Coordinates of C-alpha atoms and ligand atoms in Angstrom, one line a residue:
X742 CA 154.4 52.9 151.8
X743 CA 151.4 55.3 152.3
X744 CA 148.5 52.1 151.9
X745 CA 146.6 51.2 154.1
X746 CA 143.3 48.8 154.9
X747 CA 140.4 51.0 155.1
X748 CA 138.2 48.6 157.6
X749 CA 138.5 47.0 160.7
X750 CA 138.9 49.5 164.1
X751 CA 141.6 50.2 165.9
X752 CA 144.0 48.3 163.3
X753 CA 145.1 51.3 161.8
X754 CA 148.3 51.7 162.8
X755 CA 150.9 49.1 162.0
X756 CA 153.3 50.7 159.9
X757 CA 156.4 51.6 162.3
X758 CA 159.5 51.9 161.2
X759 CA 161.2 48.8 161.2
X760 CA 164.4 47.6 162.7
X761 CA 168.2 47.7 161.6
X762 CA 168.8 43.9 160.4
X763 CA 172.3 44.0 160.9
X764 CA 173.7 46.0 158.1
X765 CA 171.6 49.1 155.9
X766 CA 168.7 48.3 155.0
X767 CA 166.2 49.5 156.8
X768 CA 163.3 48.6 155.9
X769 CA 159.2 49.1 157.4
X770 CA 157.7 46.2 158.6
X771 CA 154.0 45.0 159.0
X772 CA 153.3 45.6 162.1
X773 CA 149.8 44.2 163.5
X774 CA 148.0 45.0 166.9
X775 CA 147.6 41.6 167.5
X776 CA 143.6 40.3 168.4
X777 CA 143.9 39.4 171.8
X778 CA 143.5 35.7 172.2
X779 CA 143.0 32.3 174.3
X780 CA 145.7 30.0 174.6
X781 CA 145.8 26.7 173.4
X782 CA 148.7 24.1 173.0
X783 CA 148.3 21.5 170.2
X784 CA 151.1 19.4 171.2
X785 CA 154.3 21.1 171.7
X786 CA 153.2 24.7 169.3
X787 CA 151.2 27.7 171.3
X788 CA 148.3 28.6 169.4
X789 CA 146.8 32.1 170.4
X790 CA 148.0 34.8 172.9
X791 CA 151.3 36.0 171.5
X792 CA 152.4 32.9 170.0
X793 CA 153.7 32.9 166.7
X794 CA 150.8 32.4 163.9
X795 CA 151.6 28.4 163.3
X796 CA 152.1 27.2 160.0
X797 CA 149.6 23.9 159.2
X798 CA 148.6 21.7 155.9
X799 CA 147.2 18.6 155.4
X800 CA 148.6 14.7 154.4
X801 CA 147.5 13.9 151.7
X802 CA 147.6 10.5 151.6
X803 CA 144.9 7.7 153.1
X804 CA 145.4 7.4 157.0
X805 CA 145.0 3.8 156.8
X806 CA 148.6 3.2 155.0
X807 CA 150.2 4.0 158.1
X808 CA 154.1 4.5 156.3
X809 CA 152.8 6.8 153.7
X810 CA 150.8 8.7 156.1
X811 CA 154.8 9.3 158.0
X812 CA 156.8 9.7 155.4
X813 CA 154.4 13.1 154.2
X814 CA 154.3 14.0 157.6
X815 CA 158.4 14.1 158.0
X816 CA 158.0 15.9 154.6
X817 CA 155.8 18.7 156.4
X818 CA 158.0 19.0 159.1
X819 CA 161.0 19.2 156.8
X820 CA 159.5 21.6 154.6
X821 CA 158.6 23.8 158.2
X822 CA 155.1 23.3 158.6
X823 CA 154.1 23.0 162.4
X824 CA 150.9 21.0 162.7
X825 CA 149.7 18.4 160.2
X826 CA 146.0 17.5 159.8
X827 CA 144.8 14.1 158.9
X828 CA 141.8 12.8 158.2
X829 CA 139.8 9.8 159.5
X830 CA 136.8 8.5 157.6
X831 CA 136.9 5.6 159.0
X832 CA 138.0 2.6 161.7
X833 CA 140.7 1.2 160.0
X834 CA 142.0 5.1 159.5
X835 CA 141.5 5.1 163.2
X836 CA 143.1 2.4 164.0
X837 CA 146.3 3.3 162.2
X838 CA 146.8 6.4 164.5
X839 CA 147.9 4.7 167.7
X840 CA 151.3 3.8 165.0
X841 CA 151.3 6.9 162.8
X842 CA 151.4 9.3 166.8
X843 CA 154.7 6.9 167.6
X844 CA 156.3 7.9 164.3
X845 CA 154.8 11.6 164.0
X846 CA 157.9 14.5 164.1
X847 CA 154.9 16.9 164.5
X848 CA 152.0 18.0 166.0
X849 CA 149.3 16.1 164.0
X850 CA 145.0 16.8 163.7
X851 CA 142.5 14.5 163.5
X852 CA 140.0 15.4 161.0
X853 CA 136.7 13.5 162.4
X854 CA 133.5 14.5 160.6
X855 CA 130.9 12.3 162.4
X856 CA 131.5 8.9 164.3
X857 CA 132.6 10.1 167.6
X858 CA 134.1 7.3 168.2
X859 CA 136.6 7.6 165.8
X860 CA 137.6 10.9 167.9
X861 CA 137.7 9.3 171.1
X862 CA 140.1 6.4 169.4
X863 CA 142.3 9.1 167.9
X864 CA 142.1 10.8 172.0
X865 CA 143.4 7.4 173.2
X866 CA 146.0 7.1 169.7
X867 CA 147.9 10.1 171.3
X868 CA 146.7 12.6 169.0
X869 CA 147.8 16.5 169.3
X870 CA 144.9 18.1 168.4
X871 CA 140.6 16.9 167.1
X872 CA 138.7 19.0 164.4
X873 CA 135.1 18.3 164.6
X874 CA 131.9 19.6 164.9
X875 CA 130.3 18.8 168.1
X876 CA 126.4 19.6 166.5
X877 CA 127.4 17.2 164.6
X878 CA 128.0 14.0 166.3
X879 CA 124.5 13.8 167.5
X880 CA 123.1 13.0 171.2
X881 CA 124.1 15.6 174.2
X882 CA 125.7 12.3 176.1
X883 CA 128.1 11.9 173.2
X884 CA 129.2 15.2 172.8
X885 CA 129.7 14.6 176.7
X886 CA 131.7 11.7 176.7
X887 CA 133.6 13.7 173.5
X888 CA 134.6 16.4 175.6
X889 CA 135.4 14.1 179.4
X890 CA 138.4 12.8 176.7
X891 CA 139.9 15.6 175.2
X892 CA 139.5 17.5 178.3
X893 CA 141.1 13.8 180.3
X894 CA 144.0 14.5 177.4
X895 CA 144.6 17.4 177.3
X896 CA 142.9 17.6 173.7
X897 CA 142.3 21.1 171.9
X898 CA 139.2 20.7 169.8
X899 CA 138.9 23.4 166.4
X900 CA 135.5 23.7 165.4
X901 CA 135.8 24.4 161.1
X902 CA 133.0 26.0 159.1
X903 CA 132.8 26.0 156.0
X904 CA 130.6 27.3 153.3
X905 CA 129.6 23.2 153.1
X906 CA 128.6 22.9 156.2
X907 CA 126.5 25.5 157.0
X908 CA 123.2 23.3 158.9
X909 CA 120.1 23.5 156.6
X910 CA 118.6 25.9 159.0
X911 CA 120.5 28.1 158.9
X912 CA 120.6 28.3 154.8
X913 CA 116.5 28.1 154.9
X914 CA 115.0 30.1 152.2
X915 CA 118.6 31.3 151.5
X916 CA 120.2 30.7 147.9
X917 CA 123.4 30.8 147.1
X918 CA 126.8 30.7 149.1
X919 CA 126.3 31.1 152.6
X920 CA 126.7 34.3 154.0
X921 CA 129.7 35.1 156.4
X922 CA 126.9 36.3 158.9
X923 CA 125.8 32.4 158.7
X924 CA 129.3 30.3 158.4
X925 CA 129.3 32.5 161.7
X926 CA 126.2 31.4 163.2
X927 CA 127.1 27.6 161.9
X928 CA 130.6 27.7 164.2
X929 CA 128.7 30.1 167.5
X930 CA 126.1 27.3 167.3
X931 CA 129.3 23.9 168.3
X932 CA 131.4 27.3 169.9
X933 CA 128.1 26.9 172.4
X934 CA 127.3 23.3 172.7
X935 CA 131.2 23.3 174.2
X936 CA 130.7 25.8 176.2
X937 CA 127.9 24.0 177.7
X938 CA 130.3 21.3 179.1
X939 CA 132.5 24.0 179.9
X940 CA 135.2 23.3 177.6
X941 CA 137.2 26.0 176.0
X942 CA 140.4 24.4 175.2
X943 CA 138.9 26.0 171.2
X944 CA 140.0 26.6 167.9
X945 CA 137.6 28.3 165.3
X946 CA 137.5 28.4 161.6
X947 CA 134.9 29.9 159.1
X948 CA 136.6 29.3 155.6
X949 CA 135.0 30.6 152.1
X950 CA 136.5 30.0 148.7
X951 CA 135.2 33.8 148.2
X952 CA 137.8 36.0 150.3
X953 CA 135.7 38.4 150.8
X954 CA 133.1 36.1 152.4
X955 CA 135.9 34.9 154.4
X956 CA 137.2 37.9 155.2
X957 CA 134.7 39.3 156.5
X958 CA 133.5 36.2 158.3
X959 CA 136.3 35.9 160.4
X960 CA 135.5 39.9 160.7
X961 CA 132.7 38.9 162.6
X962 CA 134.0 36.0 164.4
X963 CA 136.4 38.2 166.3
X964 CA 134.6 40.5 167.4
X965 CA 132.3 37.6 169.0
X966 CA 135.1 35.6 170.4
X967 CA 139.0 35.8 172.2
X968 CA 139.0 31.9 171.0
X969 CA 142.0 31.5 168.2
X970 CA 141.1 31.5 164.2
X971 CA 142.5 28.8 162.2
X972 CA 142.9 31.2 159.1
X973 CA 142.2 30.1 155.8
X974 CA 140.2 30.3 152.3
X975 CA 138.7 26.8 151.8
X976 CA 138.9 25.3 148.7
X977 CA 141.3 27.6 147.2
X978 CA 142.7 26.4 144.0
X979 CA 146.0 25.2 141.9
X980 CA 149.2 26.7 143.3
X981 CA 149.2 30.2 141.2
X982 CA 145.4 30.9 141.6
X983 CA 145.0 29.7 145.2
X984 CA 148.5 30.8 146.7
X985 CA 146.6 34.4 145.7
X986 CA 143.6 34.2 147.0
X987 CA 145.3 32.4 149.7
X988 CA 147.6 35.7 150.6
X989 CA 145.2 38.2 149.8
X990 CA 142.1 36.7 152.3
X991 CA 144.8 36.0 154.8
X992 CA 147.4 38.3 154.0
X993 CA 144.6 41.2 155.1
X994 CA 143.1 39.8 158.4
X995 CA 146.7 39.1 159.7
X996 CA 146.7 42.4 158.5
X997 CA 144.3 43.7 160.3
X998 CA 145.8 40.9 163.5
X999 CA 143.3 38.5 163.3
X1000 CA 144.3 34.7 162.7
X1001 CA 146.0 32.6 165.4
X1002 CA 146.8 29.5 163.0
X1003 CA 146.8 29.2 159.1
X1004 CA 146.7 27.0 156.2
X1005 CA 147.5 27.6 152.9
X1006 CA 144.5 25.2 151.1
X1007 CA 145.9 24.2 147.7
X1008 CA 145.0 21.3 145.1
X1009 CA 149.1 20.7 144.9
X1010 CA 151.3 18.6 146.8
X1011 CA 150.6 19.6 150.8
X1012 CA 154.6 21.0 150.9
X1013 CA 153.5 23.8 149.0
X1014 CA 151.2 24.4 151.2
X1015 CA 153.5 24.9 153.9
X1016 CA 156.1 26.3 151.8
X1017 CA 153.1 29.6 150.8
X1018 CA 152.2 30.1 154.4
X1019 CA 156.0 30.5 155.1
X1020 CA 155.6 32.9 152.4
X1021 CA 153.1 35.0 153.9
X1022 CA 154.8 35.3 157.3
X1023 CA 157.5 35.9 156.2
X1024 CA 156.8 38.7 153.6
X1025 CA 154.5 40.3 156.8
X1026 CA 157.5 40.0 158.5
X1027 CA 156.5 37.5 160.9
X1028 CA 158.3 34.6 160.3
X1029 CA 162.8 34.4 160.4
X1030 CA 164.4 32.1 158.3
X1031 CA 164.6 30.1 155.3
X1032 CA 164.6 30.9 151.9
X1033 CA 163.5 34.9 150.5
X1034 CA 164.0 35.3 146.9
X1035 CA 163.1 38.1 144.3
X1036 CA 163.4 38.5 141.0
X1037 CA 162.6 41.4 138.8
X1038 CA 159.9 40.7 135.5
X1039 CA 162.4 41.1 133.2
X1040 CA 162.1 44.1 129.8
X1041 CA 163.3 44.6 127.3
X1042 CA 167.4 45.6 128.4
X1043 CA 167.2 41.6 129.6
X1044 CA 169.4 38.8 127.5
X1045 CA 168.9 35.7 129.4
X1046 CA 166.1 33.6 129.7
X1047 CA 165.1 35.1 133.2
X1048 CA 161.8 33.0 134.0
X1049 CA 164.1 29.8 133.6
X1050 CA 167.0 31.1 135.2
X1051 CA 165.0 32.2 138.2
X1052 CA 163.0 28.4 138.2
X1053 CA 165.3 26.6 138.3
X1054 CA 167.5 28.4 141.2
X1055 CA 164.5 28.3 143.2
X1056 CA 164.8 24.3 142.7
X1057 CA 168.1 24.3 143.5
X1058 CA 167.5 26.0 146.6
X1059 CA 164.3 24.6 147.5
X1060 CA 165.0 23.7 151.7
X1061 CA 167.0 26.2 153.0
X1062 CA 166.8 26.7 156.2
X1063 CA 168.9 29.6 157.1
X1064 CA 167.8 33.0 156.3
X1065 CA 168.8 34.6 153.5
X1066 CA 167.5 37.4 151.0
X1067 CA 168.5 36.0 147.5
X1068 CA 167.6 38.4 144.3
X1069 CA 167.7 37.3 140.1
X1070 CA 168.1 40.4 138.2
X1071 CA 168.1 40.5 134.2
X1072 CA 170.8 43.4 134.0
X1073 CA 173.3 44.9 134.6
X1074 CA 172.9 48.6 134.5
X1075 CA 169.6 48.5 137.3
X1076 CA 169.9 44.8 138.7
X1077 CA 172.8 45.0 140.9
X1078 CA 170.7 48.8 141.8
X1079 CA 167.8 46.8 142.7
X1080 CA 169.6 44.0 143.7
X1081 CA 171.0 46.3 147.3
X1082 CA 168.2 44.9 149.2
X1083 CA 168.9 41.3 149.0
X1084 CA 172.1 39.4 150.8
X1085 CA 173.3 38.1 148.0
X1086 CA 172.0 38.3 144.1
X1087 CA 173.0 37.9 140.6
X1088 CA 172.4 40.4 137.5
X1089 CA 173.1 39.2 134.5
X1090 CA 174.3 41.0 131.1
X1091 CA 175.7 40.5 127.7
X1092 CA 177.7 37.9 127.9
X1093 CA 178.7 38.4 131.7
X1094 CA 176.4 37.6 134.7
X1095 CA 177.6 40.6 137.8
X1096 CA 177.7 38.6 141.6
X1097 CA 176.5 41.1 144.4
X1098 CA 177.1 40.5 148.1
X1099 CA 175.3 43.0 150.2
X1100 CA 174.9 45.6 147.8
X1101 CA 178.2 45.5 146.0
X1102 CA 179.5 43.6 143.1
X1103 CA 181.9 41.0 143.9
X1104 CA 183.0 38.6 140.5
X1105 CA 181.9 39.0 137.8
X1106 CA 181.2 36.1 135.6
X1107 CA 180.1 34.0 132.8
X1108 CA 176.7 33.8 132.5
X1109 CA 176.3 29.9 132.4
X1110 CA 178.7 30.1 135.6
X1111 CA 176.2 32.3 137.2
X1112 CA 173.4 29.7 138.3
X1113 CA 175.4 27.4 140.0
X1114 CA 178.6 30.4 141.9
X1115 CA 175.2 32.4 143.3
X1116 CA 173.5 29.1 144.7
X1117 CA 177.0 27.6 146.5
X1118 CA 176.8 31.6 147.8
X1119 CA 173.6 31.2 148.8
X1120 CA 174.4 27.8 151.1
X1121 CA 177.4 29.3 153.0
X1122 CA 175.8 31.8 153.6
X1123 CA 172.9 29.5 155.0
X1124 CA 175.2 27.4 157.1
X1125 CA 177.3 30.4 158.5
Ligands
SF4_1456 FE1 164.7 45.5 133.4 FE2 167.0 45.5 134.4 FE3 164.7 46.0 136.3 FE4 165.3 43.3 135.5 S1 166.2 44.5 136.7 S2 163.1 44.6 134.7 S3 165.8 43.1 133.0 S4 165.7 46.7 134.3

């Protein structure tokens, strides 16, 4: 593989020989020189330093509805989410936090925009982290009180700047989207407020819906601070487009060694955000476990409806926890060979489907039997 990213500093030496994965496949891995960052802790999840890059998401239900919130937190946890954020837009939501935190199955970050009292309530309720921008809460005494509470409860604060939250003074005489420099200046304004209170338990995000802006902003920020960075393309869109934009922006940065935690923001069930985040990390070789499904694009040799078949197989295999690579291929000529990198695969042919395990054909099946046979094999492998 001979590409490299034509930017960044001394971050180009990240293709190294992959390690033996216990069988004949040796593959190159995208290994980065991780940017050195401070370590913080959101609940039991470490962020920064040499901690694994964590995957975050955000609940979409009404936080005042405790049962709905806890149920969604459970779904996120089951999907592999490391940290979930919940919005705290009003007093009733802040009051619900205590019960939510008693039942939350994973660390939770409270997202608070202006009302510092909600942040104080969240800290008392046992929240694992706060997301608010100290420059938005007004008086210095309020900031001091909040910082004191965060210190007492050992709660990190995420400063989250995005294109919509940049201060008017920075946008003066500027039209259109804020520039990367403006996003970073805004973030640094909030950082300095916390640092002036001797608070350093910080992580930062500078998100934009524009991938080039977001990438440039994180690069600038990475040169200014050693706090861990939370990556994301904000308002990324639907699973298809938003997933692509996020993979591009987040993937570029991680390949350069920038980023300690991430969220793929999608207009979708947040479980899909988690799946997309995990997929990005898995494809970068930074996360193990779970299903890795590849399928051929099909061509004139294919005799089955591969698109529907692959979608059904992916659905049936949702939630697999074991580390299994699965291939779905459209013909018996090239399929078995192209499926060699997988643990198990199916190659459809004329009136036949070949079950392939670790590069070898182990069964000839009727095409209509293939999906169930493949799913059974994957479950067996995942549980072995
Ligand atoms: Fe075409 Fe077969 Fe390759 Fe699929 S595996 S793209 S059907 S040649």
